[in-house]
């Protein structure tokens, strides 16, 4: 290719790029919404429930006409359990021209992947990221998962209400996981604020299998309450080894205990563990009843928190898209993709009231969820040692 031709083609490309109308990058119909969730790895214990909840939302919202007559479609990318998986899922979804992303599963992944979406001005609604600082990752980052600072103290308070004689607490956490390190800070503060003595503070890895030394230390410290922040497999091993070592006191589990997939993993030893929750199947609202009915029909068991939060994240996106059509006076599919993403983010963070299975919530201008009701439940394992329930702690 000669130089003159090269220059000419460069100039032409430039002229074309400048002259291209805004609708050069249209929003597809049905409107694509990305799901970046863990359907493989150890984090799939949470992610599979999330995908199930999100799919119920897709069908439910499309049956209502989707976004004022335009259906939505969910594009799923598996993040697996680490940061690299979340980053590549986000990249693929952004390249697939989604208007927004629901995900990722872990806070640990969000700290790596969210900045990428924020730079690309793609709205993210986190369905389960509870660590401190998530919404500070950028203007395009919101969540429907209440931060641990709000939720976690309730479980320790409940334990003390159940047994006011408790004076000595042991706190254990996974040091290689962002949610766990964030939540344990809240737990440690709560323990002290309630006049308990922190007699043992221990770190572990989410990949650890041998917790016998930790269990021995808890017993030696004569702890009367054990508080754990970790993911599903590590936490259930820790509980098992604690009980096998002879620990008989109350156990408070963090958000990693909030999955029914913990029941078969943990079995009988998890019976009685107290967990704070941002969702209850007992919450009386038309949408929650409908959600529970459709979820149970589809999967044979009722939804728990992670499924309800994923449903809610998709719902919030769709209701914000409806509002964006009102405020722009245009169909989302008539907007340029960048405009649509911007209008979606503006609507998401406009303080709109969403009536969701989690109750009435809204998202602040800073992307933080404003939720009113939380619960504390006791894990109850059935005699089969595989199934169970979260039973509201009275
Ligand atoms: C986070 C969490 C996890 C337990 C979600 C599955 O709360 O990573 O923020």
Short mmCIF file of C-alpha atoms and ligand atoms in Angstrom, two decimals:
data_model
loop_
_atom_site.label_atom_id
_atom_site.label_comp_id
_atom_site.label_asym_id
_atom_site.label_seq_id
_atom_site.Cartn_x
_atom_site.Cartn_y
_atom_site.Cartn_z
CA UNK A 1 0.00 0.00 0.00
CA UNK A 2 1.51 3.38 -0.85
CA UNK A 3 1.74 6.19 1.62
CA UNK A 4 -0.72 8.51 -0.09
CA UNK A 5 -3.36 5.81 -0.14
CA UNK A 6 -2.75 4.99 3.50
CA UNK A 7 -3.17 8.65 4.44
CA UNK A 8 -6.31 8.92 2.38
CA UNK A 9 -7.85 5.86 4.01
CA UNK A 10 -6.93 7.22 7.44
CA UNK A 11 -8.60 10.51 6.63
CA UNK A 12 -11.64 8.70 5.27
CA UNK A 13 -11.93 6.57 8.43
CA UNK A 14 -11.70 9.68 10.55
CA UNK A 15 -14.30 11.55 8.52
CA UNK A 16 -16.62 8.55 8.64
CA UNK A 17 -16.16 8.13 12.39
CA UNK A 18 -17.02 11.76 13.00
CA UNK A 19 -19.93 11.75 10.58
CA UNK A 20 -21.44 8.49 11.82
CA UNK A 21 -24.79 9.10 13.41
CA UNK A 22 -25.34 8.29 17.07
CA UNK A 23 -27.45 5.23 16.23
CA UNK A 24 -24.40 3.59 14.71
CA UNK A 25 -24.26 1.44 17.86
CA UNK A 26 -27.88 0.58 18.47
CA UNK A 27 -29.40 -1.23 21.45
CA UNK A 28 -30.61 -4.65 20.33
CA UNK A 29 -34.18 -5.85 20.76
CA UNK A 30 -34.84 -7.80 22.96
CA UNK A 31 -32.80 -5.55 25.25
CA UNK A 32 -29.69 -7.46 26.42
CA UNK A 33 -28.83 -7.40 30.14
CA UNK A 34 -25.63 -9.14 31.23
CA UNK A 35 -25.43 -11.66 34.05
CA UNK A 36 -21.87 -12.13 35.31
CA UNK A 37 -22.25 -14.84 37.94
CA UNK A 38 -20.34 -17.88 39.17
CA UNK A 39 -21.87 -21.01 37.70
CA UNK A 40 -18.68 -23.01 38.20
CA UNK A 41 -16.01 -23.24 40.94
CA UNK A 42 -16.54 -23.31 44.72
CA UNK A 43 -18.50 -20.05 44.37
CA UNK A 44 -21.16 -21.80 42.26
CA UNK A 45 -22.83 -22.69 45.58
CA UNK A 46 -24.02 -19.09 45.50
CA UNK A 47 -23.99 -18.36 41.76
CA UNK A 48 -26.35 -21.13 40.69
CA UNK A 49 -29.03 -19.83 43.02
CA UNK A 50 -28.47 -16.36 41.61
CA UNK A 51 -28.91 -17.51 38.02
CA UNK A 52 -32.12 -19.30 39.02
CA UNK A 53 -33.50 -16.15 40.64
CA UNK A 54 -32.51 -13.96 37.70
CA UNK A 55 -34.23 -16.31 35.22
CA UNK A 56 -37.48 -16.12 37.17
CA UNK A 57 -37.21 -12.32 36.98
CA UNK A 58 -36.65 -12.42 33.22
CA UNK A 59 -39.83 -14.48 32.64
CA UNK A 60 -41.86 -12.50 35.19
CA UNK A 61 -40.86 -9.09 33.81
CA UNK A 62 -41.27 -10.10 30.17
CA UNK A 63 -44.76 -11.38 30.97
CA UNK A 64 -45.47 -7.81 32.15
CA UNK A 65 -44.31 -6.48 28.78
CA UNK A 66 -40.62 -6.05 29.61
CA UNK A 67 -39.56 -2.46 29.08
CA UNK A 68 -42.86 -0.86 28.02
CA UNK A 69 -43.44 -3.49 25.34
CA UNK A 70 -39.83 -4.42 24.48
CA UNK A 71 -38.71 -7.72 26.04
CA UNK A 72 -35.39 -8.14 27.79
CA UNK A 73 -32.98 -11.04 27.38
CA UNK A 74 -30.35 -12.14 29.90
CA UNK A 75 -26.87 -12.96 28.56
CA UNK A 76 -25.07 -15.20 31.05
CA UNK A 77 -21.27 -15.32 31.43
CA UNK A 78 -19.74 -17.58 34.07
CA UNK A 79 -17.29 -15.65 36.26
CA UNK A 80 -16.10 -18.76 38.10
CA UNK A 81 -14.68 -17.94 41.52
CA UNK A 82 -11.81 -15.56 40.94
CA UNK A 83 -10.99 -12.03 39.77
CA UNK A 84 -9.74 -13.04 36.31
CA UNK A 85 -12.98 -14.89 35.60
CA UNK A 86 -15.05 -11.86 36.58
CA UNK A 87 -12.93 -9.50 34.47
CA UNK A 88 -13.27 -11.64 31.35
CA UNK A 89 -17.03 -12.12 31.91
CA UNK A 90 -17.42 -8.33 32.16
CA UNK A 91 -15.31 -7.81 29.01
CA UNK A 92 -17.38 -10.32 27.04
CA UNK A 93 -20.67 -8.82 28.16
CA UNK A 94 -19.57 -5.28 27.38
CA UNK A 95 -18.45 -6.45 23.92
CA UNK A 96 -21.85 -8.14 23.50
CA UNK A 97 -23.42 -4.68 23.90
CA UNK A 98 -25.43 -5.24 27.06
CA UNK A 99 -27.13 -2.15 28.54
CA UNK A 100 -26.04 -3.13 32.05
CA UNK A 101 -24.55 -5.94 34.11
CA UNK A 102 -25.94 -7.82 37.11
CA UNK A 103 -22.96 -9.27 38.99
CA UNK A 104 -20.41 -10.38 39.97
CA UNK A 105 -21.04 -12.92 42.74
CA UNK A 106 -18.23 -12.01 45.15
CA UNK A 107 -17.03 -8.65 46.45
CA UNK A 108 -13.52 -10.02 45.87
CA UNK A 109 -14.40 -10.17 42.15
CA UNK A 110 -16.20 -6.82 42.14
CA UNK A 111 -13.10 -4.94 43.26
CA UNK A 112 -11.34 -6.27 40.14
CA UNK A 113 -14.13 -6.16 37.54
CA UNK A 114 -16.30 -3.16 38.48
CA UNK A 115 -13.68 -0.50 37.61
CA UNK A 116 -13.66 -1.90 34.06
CA UNK A 117 -17.43 -1.46 33.67
CA UNK A 118 -17.24 1.95 35.27
CA UNK A 119 -14.61 3.12 32.78
CA UNK A 120 -16.78 1.84 29.93
CA UNK A 121 -19.81 3.64 31.47
CA UNK A 122 -21.78 0.39 31.75
CA UNK A 123 -24.13 0.30 34.77
CA UNK A 124 -23.52 -2.53 37.23
CA UNK A 125 -26.06 -3.69 39.81
CA UNK A 126 -24.43 -6.01 42.35
CA UNK A 127 -26.79 -8.71 43.61
CA UNK A 128 -24.58 -10.03 46.42
CA UNK A 129 -21.55 -7.78 47.02
CA UNK A 130 -21.73 -6.80 50.68
CA UNK A 131 -18.21 -5.52 51.42
CA UNK A 132 -17.60 -1.95 52.42
CA UNK A 133 -16.58 0.32 49.54
CA UNK A 134 -18.26 -1.46 46.61
CA UNK A 135 -20.36 1.51 45.49
CA UNK A 136 -17.32 3.78 45.84
CA UNK A 137 -15.80 1.95 42.85
CA UNK A 138 -17.54 4.45 40.57
CA UNK A 139 -20.67 6.32 39.53
CA UNK A 140 -21.84 3.33 37.47
CA UNK A 141 -21.71 0.86 40.37
CA UNK A 142 -24.85 0.20 42.45
CA UNK A 143 -26.04 -2.68 44.57
CA UNK A 144 -29.22 -4.24 45.91
CA UNK A 145 -27.25 -6.29 48.48
CA UNK A 146 -27.22 -4.40 51.75
CA UNK A 147 -23.72 -3.81 53.11
CA UNK A 148 -22.53 -5.95 55.99
CA UNK A 149 -22.21 -2.94 58.27
CA UNK A 150 -26.02 -2.87 58.32
CA UNK A 151 -26.82 -6.59 58.33
CA UNK A 152 -24.14 -8.48 60.29
CA UNK A 153 -24.59 -6.87 63.75
CA UNK A 154 -28.15 -8.22 63.92
CA UNK A 155 -27.03 -11.83 64.17
CA UNK A 156 -24.67 -11.18 67.10
CA UNK A 157 -27.36 -9.15 68.85
CA UNK A 158 -29.80 -12.03 68.37
CA UNK A 159 -27.30 -14.52 69.80
CA UNK A 160 -26.95 -12.35 72.91
CA UNK A 161 -30.71 -11.99 73.22
CA UNK A 162 -31.00 -15.78 73.08
CA UNK A 163 -28.25 -16.28 75.64
CA UNK A 164 -27.46 -13.14 77.67
CA UNK A 165 -24.85 -15.02 79.72
CA UNK A 166 -22.40 -15.07 76.79
CA UNK A 167 -19.26 -13.08 77.64
CA UNK A 168 -16.46 -14.58 75.52
CA UNK A 169 -16.40 -14.56 71.72
CA UNK A 170 -14.08 -16.07 69.12
CA UNK A 171 -14.04 -14.48 65.67
CA UNK A 172 -12.67 -16.31 62.60
CA UNK A 173 -12.46 -15.13 59.00
CA UNK A 174 -11.11 -15.92 55.54
CA UNK A 175 -8.25 -13.49 55.01
CA UNK A 176 -8.10 -14.00 51.22
CA UNK A 177 -11.68 -12.87 50.58
CA UNK A 178 -12.83 -9.24 50.52
CA UNK A 179 -16.33 -9.85 51.86
CA UNK A 180 -14.97 -11.92 54.76
CA UNK A 181 -12.35 -9.35 55.78
CA UNK A 182 -14.94 -6.58 55.56
CA UNK A 183 -17.61 -8.47 57.48
CA UNK A 184 -15.24 -9.59 60.23
CA UNK A 185 -14.41 -5.95 60.95
CA UNK A 186 -18.12 -5.37 61.57
CA UNK A 187 -18.38 -8.52 63.70
CA UNK A 188 -15.34 -7.60 65.81
CA UNK A 189 -16.75 -4.13 66.46
CA UNK A 190 -20.17 -5.55 67.31
CA UNK A 191 -18.69 -8.07 69.73
CA UNK A 192 -16.82 -5.31 71.57
CA UNK A 193 -19.70 -2.81 71.41
CA UNK A 194 -21.88 -5.41 73.15
CA UNK A 195 -19.42 -5.80 76.01
CA UNK A 196 -18.07 -9.21 74.98
CA UNK A 197 -14.45 -10.19 75.31
CA UNK A 198 -12.77 -11.14 72.04
CA UNK A 199 -10.86 -14.18 73.34
CA UNK A 200 -9.67 -15.55 70.00
CA UNK A 201 -9.23 -13.90 66.60
CA UNK A 202 -8.13 -16.21 63.79
CA UNK A 203 -7.57 -16.04 60.05
CA UNK A 204 -7.91 -18.81 57.51
CA UNK A 205 -7.92 -19.27 53.72
CA UNK A 206 -11.04 -20.12 51.71
CA UNK A 207 -9.06 -23.12 50.39
CA UNK A 208 -8.14 -24.49 53.84
CA UNK A 209 -9.25 -28.01 54.71
CA UNK A 210 -7.65 -28.57 58.11
CA UNK A 211 -9.15 -26.42 60.85
CA UNK A 212 -8.16 -28.59 63.79
CA UNK A 213 -5.65 -26.08 65.22
CA UNK A 214 -8.21 -23.28 64.97
CA UNK A 215 -10.85 -25.40 66.66
CA UNK A 216 -8.41 -26.29 69.46
CA UNK A 217 -7.61 -22.61 69.98
CA UNK A 218 -11.31 -21.73 70.24
CA UNK A 219 -11.78 -24.41 72.90
CA UNK A 220 -8.67 -23.36 74.78
CA UNK A 221 -9.89 -19.73 74.83
CA UNK A 222 -13.16 -20.94 76.37
CA UNK A 223 -15.24 -19.08 73.80
CA UNK A 224 -19.00 -19.11 74.36
CA UNK A 225 -19.82 -17.68 70.94
CA UNK A 226 -18.07 -18.32 67.61
CA UNK A 227 -18.50 -15.88 64.74
CA UNK A 228 -17.42 -16.96 61.24
CA UNK A 229 -16.92 -15.01 57.99
CA UNK A 230 -16.01 -17.20 55.03
CA UNK A 231 -17.38 -18.82 51.88
CA UNK A 232 -19.41 -22.05 51.72
CA UNK A 233 -16.88 -24.91 51.71
CA UNK A 234 -14.35 -23.45 54.14
CA UNK A 235 -17.09 -22.34 56.57
CA UNK A 236 -18.77 -25.74 56.60
CA UNK A 237 -15.46 -27.52 57.23
CA UNK A 238 -14.70 -25.12 60.04
CA UNK A 239 -18.09 -25.70 61.68
CA UNK A 240 -17.66 -29.48 61.35
CA UNK A 241 -14.22 -29.49 62.94
CA UNK A 242 -15.36 -27.14 65.71
CA UNK A 243 -18.23 -29.44 66.64
CA UNK A 244 -16.05 -32.55 66.34
CA UNK A 245 -13.58 -30.94 68.75
CA UNK A 246 -16.37 -30.57 71.27
CA UNK A 247 -17.40 -26.92 70.91
CA UNK A 248 -21.01 -26.72 72.13
CA UNK A 249 -21.76 -22.99 72.15
CA UNK A 250 -23.66 -20.82 69.70
CA UNK A 251 -22.28 -20.15 66.23
CA UNK A 252 -23.03 -17.04 64.20
CA UNK A 253 -22.35 -17.39 60.49
CA UNK A 254 -21.84 -14.49 58.09
CA UNK A 255 -23.35 -13.98 54.65
CA UNK A 256 -21.50 -17.02 53.30
CA UNK A 257 -23.94 -19.17 55.29
CA UNK A 258 -26.93 -17.73 53.46
CA UNK A 259 -27.28 -20.45 50.85
CA UNK A 260 -29.39 -23.64 51.06
CA UNK A 261 -26.42 -25.22 49.27
CA UNK A 262 -24.75 -25.05 52.69
CA UNK A 263 -27.22 -27.66 54.01
CA UNK A 264 -25.81 -30.72 52.20
CA UNK A 265 -22.24 -29.40 52.52
CA UNK A 266 -22.44 -28.85 56.23
CA UNK A 267 -25.06 -31.39 57.28
CA UNK A 268 -26.18 -31.90 60.86
CA UNK A 269 -23.31 -29.88 62.36
CA UNK A 270 -24.77 -26.69 60.89
CA UNK A 271 -28.00 -27.14 62.79
CA UNK A 272 -28.57 -24.08 64.97
CA UNK A 273 -26.16 -21.68 63.23
CA UNK A 274 -27.57 -18.12 63.35
CA UNK A 275 -27.46 -16.03 60.17
CA UNK A 276 -28.55 -12.45 59.43
CA UNK A 277 -30.50 -12.18 56.18
CA UNK A 278 -31.64 -9.49 53.78
CA UNK A 279 -34.55 -11.62 52.60
CA UNK A 280 -37.32 -13.69 54.09
CA UNK A 281 -39.77 -15.94 52.26
CA UNK A 282 -42.20 -14.91 55.01
CA UNK A 283 -42.26 -11.27 53.93
CA UNK A 284 -45.83 -10.57 52.90
CA UNK A 285 -46.06 -8.85 49.54
CA UNK A 286 -47.70 -9.73 46.26
CA UNK A 287 -44.40 -9.81 44.40
CA UNK A 288 -42.71 -12.00 47.01
CA UNK A 289 -45.57 -14.51 46.96
CA UNK A 290 -45.46 -14.57 43.15
CA UNK A 291 -41.67 -14.95 43.16
CA UNK A 292 -41.80 -17.83 45.65
CA UNK A 293 -44.54 -19.58 43.68
CA UNK A 294 -42.75 -19.32 40.33
CA UNK A 295 -39.35 -20.21 41.81
CA UNK A 296 -40.70 -23.24 43.66
CA UNK A 297 -42.53 -24.44 40.54
CA UNK A 298 -39.37 -24.15 38.46
CA UNK A 299 -36.82 -25.59 40.88
CA UNK A 300 -38.77 -27.65 43.41
CA UNK A 301 -37.74 -25.68 46.49
CA UNK A 302 -38.37 -22.14 47.72
CA UNK A 303 -35.87 -19.33 47.07
CA UNK A 304 -33.39 -18.01 49.61
CA UNK A 305 -31.57 -14.71 49.87
CA UNK A 306 -29.15 -14.96 46.93
CA UNK A 307 -31.92 -15.93 44.51
CA UNK A 308 -34.17 -13.14 45.80
CA UNK A 309 -31.40 -10.56 45.49
CA UNK A 310 -30.62 -11.66 41.92
CA UNK A 311 -34.32 -11.44 41.01
CA UNK A 312 -34.34 -7.97 42.55
CA UNK A 313 -31.24 -6.82 40.64
CA UNK A 314 -32.85 -7.74 37.30
CA UNK A 315 -36.16 -6.18 38.36
CA UNK A 316 -34.48 -2.94 39.37
CA UNK A 317 -32.70 -2.75 35.99
CA UNK A 318 -35.91 -3.29 34.06
CA UNK A 319 -37.91 -0.77 36.11
CA UNK A 320 -35.09 1.75 35.68
CA UNK A 321 -35.12 1.13 31.90
CA UNK A 322 -38.88 1.82 31.90
CA UNK A 323 -38.26 5.08 33.72
CA UNK A 324 -35.42 5.97 31.34
CA UNK A 325 -37.87 5.69 28.44
CA UNK A 326 -40.19 8.11 30.20
CA UNK A 327 -37.52 10.67 30.97
CA UNK A 328 -35.84 10.56 27.54
CA UNK A 329 -39.15 10.31 25.71
CA UNK A 330 -37.57 7.60 23.53
CA UNK A 331 -37.61 3.81 23.37
CA UNK A 332 -34.40 2.31 24.74
CA UNK A 333 -33.96 0.53 21.40
CA UNK A 334 -34.08 3.92 19.63
CA UNK A 335 -31.18 5.22 21.72
CA UNK A 336 -27.50 4.87 21.01
CA UNK A 337 -25.99 2.23 23.32
CA UNK A 338 -23.89 4.77 25.23
CA UNK A 339 -26.94 7.01 25.72
CA UNK A 340 -29.04 4.05 26.85
CA UNK A 341 -26.43 3.01 29.42
CA UNK A 342 -26.20 6.55 30.73
CA UNK A 343 -29.99 6.96 30.94
CA UNK A 344 -30.26 3.59 32.71
CA UNK A 345 -27.68 4.62 35.30
CA UNK A 346 -29.38 7.95 35.90
CA UNK A 347 -32.74 6.21 36.45
CA UNK A 348 -31.20 3.54 38.70
CA UNK A 349 -29.69 6.11 41.03
CA UNK A 350 -32.64 8.55 40.98
CA UNK A 351 -34.15 7.27 44.23
CA UNK A 352 -37.00 5.43 42.50
CA UNK A 353 -38.99 3.17 44.89
CA UNK A 354 -38.80 -0.49 43.88
CA UNK A 355 -41.32 -2.97 45.32
CA UNK A 356 -39.26 -6.15 45.35
CA UNK A 357 -39.19 -9.55 47.06
CA UNK A 358 -36.71 -7.89 49.49
CA UNK A 359 -39.41 -5.35 50.38
CA UNK A 360 -39.49 -1.74 49.26
CA UNK A 361 -35.99 -0.55 48.42
CA UNK A 362 -34.39 2.33 46.57
CA UNK A 363 -30.88 3.13 45.38
CA UNK A 364 -29.23 6.34 46.53
CA UNK A 365 -27.45 8.76 44.18
CA UNK A 366 -24.23 7.08 45.35
CA UNK A 367 -25.45 3.62 44.28
CA UNK A 368 -26.09 2.27 47.78
CA UNK A 369 -29.23 0.27 48.51
CA UNK A 370 -31.69 1.66 51.00
CA UNK A 371 -33.45 -1.31 52.57
CA UNK A 372 -35.64 -1.28 55.64
CA UNK A 373 -36.07 -4.86 56.85
CA UNK A 374 -33.62 -7.58 57.80
CA UNK A 375 -34.02 -10.93 59.54
CA UNK A 376 -32.06 -13.37 61.64
CA UNK A 377 -32.64 -17.05 61.00
CA UNK A 378 -31.47 -20.27 62.51
CA UNK A 379 -30.26 -22.97 60.15
CA UNK A 380 -32.33 -26.09 60.77
CA UNK A 381 -31.06 -29.34 59.25
CA UNK A 382 -33.54 -32.13 58.55
CA UNK A 383 -32.91 -35.68 59.84
CA UNK A 384 -31.65 -36.66 56.35
CA UNK A 385 -28.65 -34.39 56.99
CA UNK A 386 -28.91 -32.92 53.49
CA UNK A 387 -31.90 -30.63 53.42
CA UNK A 388 -32.88 -27.90 55.80
CA UNK A 389 -34.38 -24.50 56.25
CA UNK A 390 -33.75 -21.01 57.52
CA UNK A 391 -36.16 -20.63 60.42
CA UNK A 392 -36.76 -17.12 61.73
CA UNK A 393 -35.12 -16.79 65.15
CA UNK A 394 -37.63 -15.51 67.63
C1 LIG B 1 -19.69 -10.92 49.06
C2 LIG B 1 -20.63 -11.81 49.79
C3 LIG B 1 -20.66 -13.25 49.43
C4 LIG B 1 -20.97 -14.11 50.59
C5 LIG B 1 -21.69 -13.38 48.35
C6 LIG B 1 -21.88 -14.73 47.81
O1 LIG B 1 -21.39 -11.31 50.61
O2 LIG B 1 -18.76 -11.41 48.40
O3 LIG B 1 -19.83 -9.71 49.20
#
